[in-house]
mmCIF file of C-alpha atoms and ligand atoms in Angstrom:
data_model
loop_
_atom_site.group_PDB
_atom_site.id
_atom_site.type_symbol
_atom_site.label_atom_id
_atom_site.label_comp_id
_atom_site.label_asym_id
_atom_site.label_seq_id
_atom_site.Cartn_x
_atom_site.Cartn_y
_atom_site.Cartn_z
ATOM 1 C CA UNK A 1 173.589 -183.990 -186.232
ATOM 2 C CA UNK A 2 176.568 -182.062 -186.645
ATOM 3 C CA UNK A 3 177.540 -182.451 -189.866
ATOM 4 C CA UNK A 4 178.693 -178.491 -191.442
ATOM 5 C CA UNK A 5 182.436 -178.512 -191.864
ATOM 6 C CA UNK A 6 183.728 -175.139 -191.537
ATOM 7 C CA UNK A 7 186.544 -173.108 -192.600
ATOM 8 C CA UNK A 8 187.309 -170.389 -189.423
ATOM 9 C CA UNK A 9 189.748 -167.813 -190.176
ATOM 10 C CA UNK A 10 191.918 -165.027 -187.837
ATOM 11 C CA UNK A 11 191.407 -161.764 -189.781
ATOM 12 C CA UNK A 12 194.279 -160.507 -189.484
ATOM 13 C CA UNK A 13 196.714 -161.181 -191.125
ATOM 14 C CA UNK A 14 195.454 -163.915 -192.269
ATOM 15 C CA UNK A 15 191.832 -163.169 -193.903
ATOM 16 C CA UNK A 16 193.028 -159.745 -194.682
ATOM 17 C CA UNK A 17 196.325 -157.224 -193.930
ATOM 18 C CA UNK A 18 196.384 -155.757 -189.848
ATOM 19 C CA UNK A 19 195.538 -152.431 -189.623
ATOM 20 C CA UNK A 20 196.129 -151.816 -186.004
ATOM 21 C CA UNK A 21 193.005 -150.699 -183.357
ATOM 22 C CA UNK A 22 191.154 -150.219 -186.688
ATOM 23 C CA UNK A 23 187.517 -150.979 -187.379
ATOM 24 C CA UNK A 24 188.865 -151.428 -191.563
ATOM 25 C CA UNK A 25 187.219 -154.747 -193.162
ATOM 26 C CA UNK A 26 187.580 -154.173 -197.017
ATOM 27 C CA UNK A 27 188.071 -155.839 -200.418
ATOM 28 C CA UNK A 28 191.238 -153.594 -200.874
ATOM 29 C CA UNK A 29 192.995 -155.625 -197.402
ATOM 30 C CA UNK A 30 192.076 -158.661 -198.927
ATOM 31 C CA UNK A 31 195.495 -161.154 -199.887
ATOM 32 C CA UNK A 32 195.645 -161.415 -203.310
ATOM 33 C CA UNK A 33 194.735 -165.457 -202.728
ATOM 34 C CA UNK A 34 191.713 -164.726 -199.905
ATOM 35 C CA UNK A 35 188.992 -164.815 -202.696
ATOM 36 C CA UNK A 36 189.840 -167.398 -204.890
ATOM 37 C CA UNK A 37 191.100 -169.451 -201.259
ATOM 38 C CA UNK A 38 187.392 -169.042 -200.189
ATOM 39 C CA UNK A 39 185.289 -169.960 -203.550
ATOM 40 C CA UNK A 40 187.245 -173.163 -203.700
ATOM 41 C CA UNK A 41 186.514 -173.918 -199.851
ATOM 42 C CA UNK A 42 183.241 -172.668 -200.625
ATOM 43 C CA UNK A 43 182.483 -174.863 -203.469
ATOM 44 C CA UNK A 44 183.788 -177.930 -201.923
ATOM 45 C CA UNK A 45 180.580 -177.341 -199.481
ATOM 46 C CA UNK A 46 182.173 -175.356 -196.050
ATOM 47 C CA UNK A 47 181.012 -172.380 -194.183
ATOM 48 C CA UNK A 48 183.246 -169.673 -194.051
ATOM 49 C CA UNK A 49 183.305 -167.400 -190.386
ATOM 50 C CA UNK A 50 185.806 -164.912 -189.615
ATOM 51 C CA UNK A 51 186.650 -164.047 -185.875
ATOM 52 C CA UNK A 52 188.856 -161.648 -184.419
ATOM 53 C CA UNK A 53 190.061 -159.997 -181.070
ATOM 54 C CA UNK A 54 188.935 -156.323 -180.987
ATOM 55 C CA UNK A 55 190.271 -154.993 -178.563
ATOM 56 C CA UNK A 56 190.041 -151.679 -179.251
ATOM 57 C CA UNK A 57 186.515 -151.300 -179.339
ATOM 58 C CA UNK A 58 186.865 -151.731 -175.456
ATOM 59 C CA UNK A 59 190.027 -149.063 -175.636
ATOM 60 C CA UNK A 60 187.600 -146.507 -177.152
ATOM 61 C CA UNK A 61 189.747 -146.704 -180.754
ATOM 62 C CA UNK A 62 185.859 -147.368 -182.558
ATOM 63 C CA UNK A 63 182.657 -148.856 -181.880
ATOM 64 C CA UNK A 64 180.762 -151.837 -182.570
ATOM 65 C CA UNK A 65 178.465 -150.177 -185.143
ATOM 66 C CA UNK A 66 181.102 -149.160 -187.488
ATOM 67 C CA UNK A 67 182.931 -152.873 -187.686
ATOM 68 C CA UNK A 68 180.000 -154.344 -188.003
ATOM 69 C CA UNK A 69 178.733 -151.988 -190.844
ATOM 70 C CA UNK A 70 181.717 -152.230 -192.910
ATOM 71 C CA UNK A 71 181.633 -156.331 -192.421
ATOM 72 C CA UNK A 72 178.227 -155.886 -194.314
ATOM 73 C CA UNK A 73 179.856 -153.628 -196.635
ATOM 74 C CA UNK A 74 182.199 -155.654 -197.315
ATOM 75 C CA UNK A 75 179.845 -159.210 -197.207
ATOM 76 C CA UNK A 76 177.847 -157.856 -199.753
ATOM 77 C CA UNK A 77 180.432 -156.457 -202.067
ATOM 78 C CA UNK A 78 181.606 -159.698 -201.873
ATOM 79 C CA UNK A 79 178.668 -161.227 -202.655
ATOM 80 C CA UNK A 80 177.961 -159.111 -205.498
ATOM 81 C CA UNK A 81 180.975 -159.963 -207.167
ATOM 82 C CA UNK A 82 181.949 -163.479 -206.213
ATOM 83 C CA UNK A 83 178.259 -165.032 -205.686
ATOM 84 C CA UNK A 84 178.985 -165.922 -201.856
ATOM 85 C CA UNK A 85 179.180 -165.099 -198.596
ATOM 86 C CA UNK A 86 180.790 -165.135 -195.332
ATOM 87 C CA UNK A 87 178.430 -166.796 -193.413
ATOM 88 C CA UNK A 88 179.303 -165.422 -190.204
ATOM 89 C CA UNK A 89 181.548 -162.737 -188.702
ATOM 90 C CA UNK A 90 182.331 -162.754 -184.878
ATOM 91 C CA UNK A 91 184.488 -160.541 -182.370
ATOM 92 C CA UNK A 92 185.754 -159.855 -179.500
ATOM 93 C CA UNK A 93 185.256 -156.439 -178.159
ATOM 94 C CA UNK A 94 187.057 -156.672 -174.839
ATOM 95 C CA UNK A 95 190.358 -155.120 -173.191
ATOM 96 C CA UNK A 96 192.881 -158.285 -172.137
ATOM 97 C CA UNK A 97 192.515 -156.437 -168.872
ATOM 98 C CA UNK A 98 188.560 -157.461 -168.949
ATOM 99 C CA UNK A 99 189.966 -161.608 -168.468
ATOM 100 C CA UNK A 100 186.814 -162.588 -170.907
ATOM 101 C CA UNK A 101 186.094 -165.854 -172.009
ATOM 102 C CA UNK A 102 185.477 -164.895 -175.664
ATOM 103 C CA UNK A 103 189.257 -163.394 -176.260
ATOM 104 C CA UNK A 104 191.282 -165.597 -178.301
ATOM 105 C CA UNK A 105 193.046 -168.187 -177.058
ATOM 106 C CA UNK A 106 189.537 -168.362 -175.109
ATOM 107 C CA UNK A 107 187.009 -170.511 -177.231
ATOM 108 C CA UNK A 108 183.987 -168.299 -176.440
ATOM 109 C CA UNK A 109 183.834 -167.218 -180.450
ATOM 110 C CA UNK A 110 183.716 -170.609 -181.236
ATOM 111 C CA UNK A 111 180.578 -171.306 -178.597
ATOM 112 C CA UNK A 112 179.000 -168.808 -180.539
ATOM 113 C CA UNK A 113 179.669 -170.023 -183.470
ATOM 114 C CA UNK A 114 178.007 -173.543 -182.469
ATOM 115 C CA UNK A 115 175.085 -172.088 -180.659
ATOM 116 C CA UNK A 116 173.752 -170.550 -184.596
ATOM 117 C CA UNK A 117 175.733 -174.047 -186.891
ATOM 118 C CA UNK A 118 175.757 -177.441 -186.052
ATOM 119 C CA UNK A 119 179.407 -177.206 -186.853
ATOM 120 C CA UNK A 120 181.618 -180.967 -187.248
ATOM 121 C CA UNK A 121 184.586 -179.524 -185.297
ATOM 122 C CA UNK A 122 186.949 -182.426 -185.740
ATOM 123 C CA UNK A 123 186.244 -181.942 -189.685
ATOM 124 C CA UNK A 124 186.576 -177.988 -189.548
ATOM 125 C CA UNK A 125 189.891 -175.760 -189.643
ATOM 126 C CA UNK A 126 190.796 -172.476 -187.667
ATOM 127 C CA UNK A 127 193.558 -170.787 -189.957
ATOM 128 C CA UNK A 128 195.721 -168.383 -188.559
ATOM 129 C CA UNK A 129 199.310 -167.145 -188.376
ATOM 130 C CA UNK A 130 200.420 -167.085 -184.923
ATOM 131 C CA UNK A 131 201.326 -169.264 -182.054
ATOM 132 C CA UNK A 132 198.274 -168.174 -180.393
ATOM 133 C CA UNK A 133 196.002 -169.521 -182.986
ATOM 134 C CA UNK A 134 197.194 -172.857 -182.789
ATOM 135 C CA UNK A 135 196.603 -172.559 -178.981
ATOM 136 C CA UNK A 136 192.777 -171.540 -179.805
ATOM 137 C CA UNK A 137 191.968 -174.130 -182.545
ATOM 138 C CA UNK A 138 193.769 -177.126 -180.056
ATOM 139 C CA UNK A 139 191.283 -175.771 -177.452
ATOM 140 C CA UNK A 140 188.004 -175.576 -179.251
ATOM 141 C CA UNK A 141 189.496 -179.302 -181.063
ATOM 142 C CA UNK A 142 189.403 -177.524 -184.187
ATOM 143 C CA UNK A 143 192.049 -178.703 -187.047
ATOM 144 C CA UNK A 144 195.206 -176.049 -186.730
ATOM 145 C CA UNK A 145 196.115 -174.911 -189.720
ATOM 146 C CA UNK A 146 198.932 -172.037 -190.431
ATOM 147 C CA UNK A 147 199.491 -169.573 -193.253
ATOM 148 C CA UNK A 148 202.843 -168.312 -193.295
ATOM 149 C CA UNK A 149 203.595 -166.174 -196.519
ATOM 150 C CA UNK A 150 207.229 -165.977 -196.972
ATOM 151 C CA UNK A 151 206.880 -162.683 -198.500
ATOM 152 C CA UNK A 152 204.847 -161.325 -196.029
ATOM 153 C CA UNK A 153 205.353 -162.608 -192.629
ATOM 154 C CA UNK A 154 208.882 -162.043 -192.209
ATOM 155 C CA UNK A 155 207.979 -158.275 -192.632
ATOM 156 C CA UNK A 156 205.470 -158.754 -189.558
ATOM 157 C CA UNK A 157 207.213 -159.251 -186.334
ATOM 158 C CA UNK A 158 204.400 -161.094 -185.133
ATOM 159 C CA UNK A 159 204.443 -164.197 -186.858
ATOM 160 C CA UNK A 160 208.411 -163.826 -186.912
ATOM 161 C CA UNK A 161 208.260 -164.400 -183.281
ATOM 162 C CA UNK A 162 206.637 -167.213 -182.893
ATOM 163 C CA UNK A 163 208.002 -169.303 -186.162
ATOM 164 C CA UNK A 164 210.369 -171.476 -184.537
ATOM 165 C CA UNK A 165 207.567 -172.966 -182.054
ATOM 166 C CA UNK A 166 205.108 -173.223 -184.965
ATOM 167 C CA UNK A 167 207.596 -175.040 -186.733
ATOM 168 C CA UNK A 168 208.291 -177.469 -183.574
ATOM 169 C CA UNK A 169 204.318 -178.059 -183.999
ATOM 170 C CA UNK A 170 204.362 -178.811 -186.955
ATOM 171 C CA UNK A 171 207.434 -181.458 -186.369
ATOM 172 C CA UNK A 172 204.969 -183.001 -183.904
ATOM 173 C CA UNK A 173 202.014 -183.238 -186.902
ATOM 174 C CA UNK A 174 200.416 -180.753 -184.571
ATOM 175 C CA UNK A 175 199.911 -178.366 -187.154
ATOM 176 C CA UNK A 176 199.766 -177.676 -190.833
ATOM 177 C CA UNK A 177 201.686 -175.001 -192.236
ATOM 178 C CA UNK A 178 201.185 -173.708 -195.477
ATOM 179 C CA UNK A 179 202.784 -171.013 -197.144
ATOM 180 C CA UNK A 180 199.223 -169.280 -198.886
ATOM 181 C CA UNK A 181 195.762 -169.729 -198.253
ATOM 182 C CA UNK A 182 195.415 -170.534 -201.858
ATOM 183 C CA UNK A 183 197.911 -173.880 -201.238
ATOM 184 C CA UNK A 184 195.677 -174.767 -198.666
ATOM 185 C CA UNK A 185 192.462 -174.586 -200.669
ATOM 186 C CA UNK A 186 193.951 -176.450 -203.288
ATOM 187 C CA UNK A 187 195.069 -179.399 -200.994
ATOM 188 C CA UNK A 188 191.323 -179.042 -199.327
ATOM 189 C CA UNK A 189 190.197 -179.345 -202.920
ATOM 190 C CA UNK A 190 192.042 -182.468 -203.725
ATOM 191 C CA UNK A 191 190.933 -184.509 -200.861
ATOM 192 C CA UNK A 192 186.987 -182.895 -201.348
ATOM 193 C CA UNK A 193 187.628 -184.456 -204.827
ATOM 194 C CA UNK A 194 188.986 -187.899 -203.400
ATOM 195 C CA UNK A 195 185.381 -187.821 -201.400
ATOM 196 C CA UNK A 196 187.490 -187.721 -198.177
ATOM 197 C CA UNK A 197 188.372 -185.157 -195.071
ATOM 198 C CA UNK A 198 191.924 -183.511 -194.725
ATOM 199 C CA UNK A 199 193.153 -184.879 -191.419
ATOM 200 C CA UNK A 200 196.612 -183.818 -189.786
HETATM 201 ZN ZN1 LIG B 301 185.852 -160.905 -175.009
#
């Protein structure tokens, strides 16, 4: 039965801050919402898996050893002070070059994700911040959700990119836009509390 609803996020930029080609997963990159966001989305019973393109582990920038060690790191630091976990943290390590099937918008993270949690997909979110990410979560039939901090994403060319076509997405009830992870959490919670599923 699949019945685990899931919360998926991007890292970055929307777990925690970019740091470009960098192997950096740590409480200090966090958004100031990211931990109070996941202890409500916790509590209201999902799993919470982070995926990201790393591509450049396959560009030689770091390995695979020292993103995974400081995803421990910082798993258990956040488990130490916040009394849970991520439950899962997958990557891709590949060059665009390599054509891979686990690269975002590519839903091979996702298989992965299934093949370990008998994940409800049409139930479960994929947050992110970029065109891109809505492309992924429509592909693995995931709910799209966006976070677009006013304060922050206008500073990241990026997001600032791709806004108007998010916003056309949205128009179309494609996509959820919210402007914090914490506003999302908070409208997760109310429905959780209503003893009914978020739908778009
Ligand atoms: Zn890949």
């Amino acid at each position: 039965m699949h019945n685990l609803k899931a919360i998926i996020f991007d890292k970055d930029d929307t777990f925690m801050k970019d740091q470009v080609y960098s192997p950096s997963i740590s409480v200090d990159l966090l958004f100031e919402d990211t931990v109070q966001s996941c202890k409500i989305f916790h509590d209201c019973g999902y799993f919470l898996f982070i995926i990201s393109n790393q591509s450049g582990i396959e560009r030689g920038y770091f390995n695979e050893q020292e993103l995974l060690s400081n995803f421990i790191d910082f798993n258990n630091k956040l488990f130490l002070s916040n009394g849970f976990r991520i439950d899962g943290f997958f990557y891709c390590p590949h060059d665009p070059s390599s054509l891979c099937l686990c690269r975002k918008p590519n839903i091979g993270m996702y298989y992965q994700i299934k093949a370990l949690f008998q994940i409800d997909t049409k139930n479960s979110f994929y947050i992110g911040d970029r065109l891109a990410d809505i492309e992924f979560a429509q592909n693995a039939g995931l709910v799209p959700v966006i976070i677009h901090r006013p304060d922050y994403s206008y500073k990241h060319q990026s997001t600032y990119d791709d806004m108007d076509l998010i916003e056309q997405e949205e128009e179309n009830e494609h996509v959820a836009i919210f402007p914090s992870l914490l506003s999302f959490s908070q409208t997760i919670e109310k429905f959780y509390k209503k003893n009914t599923n978020f739908v778009l």
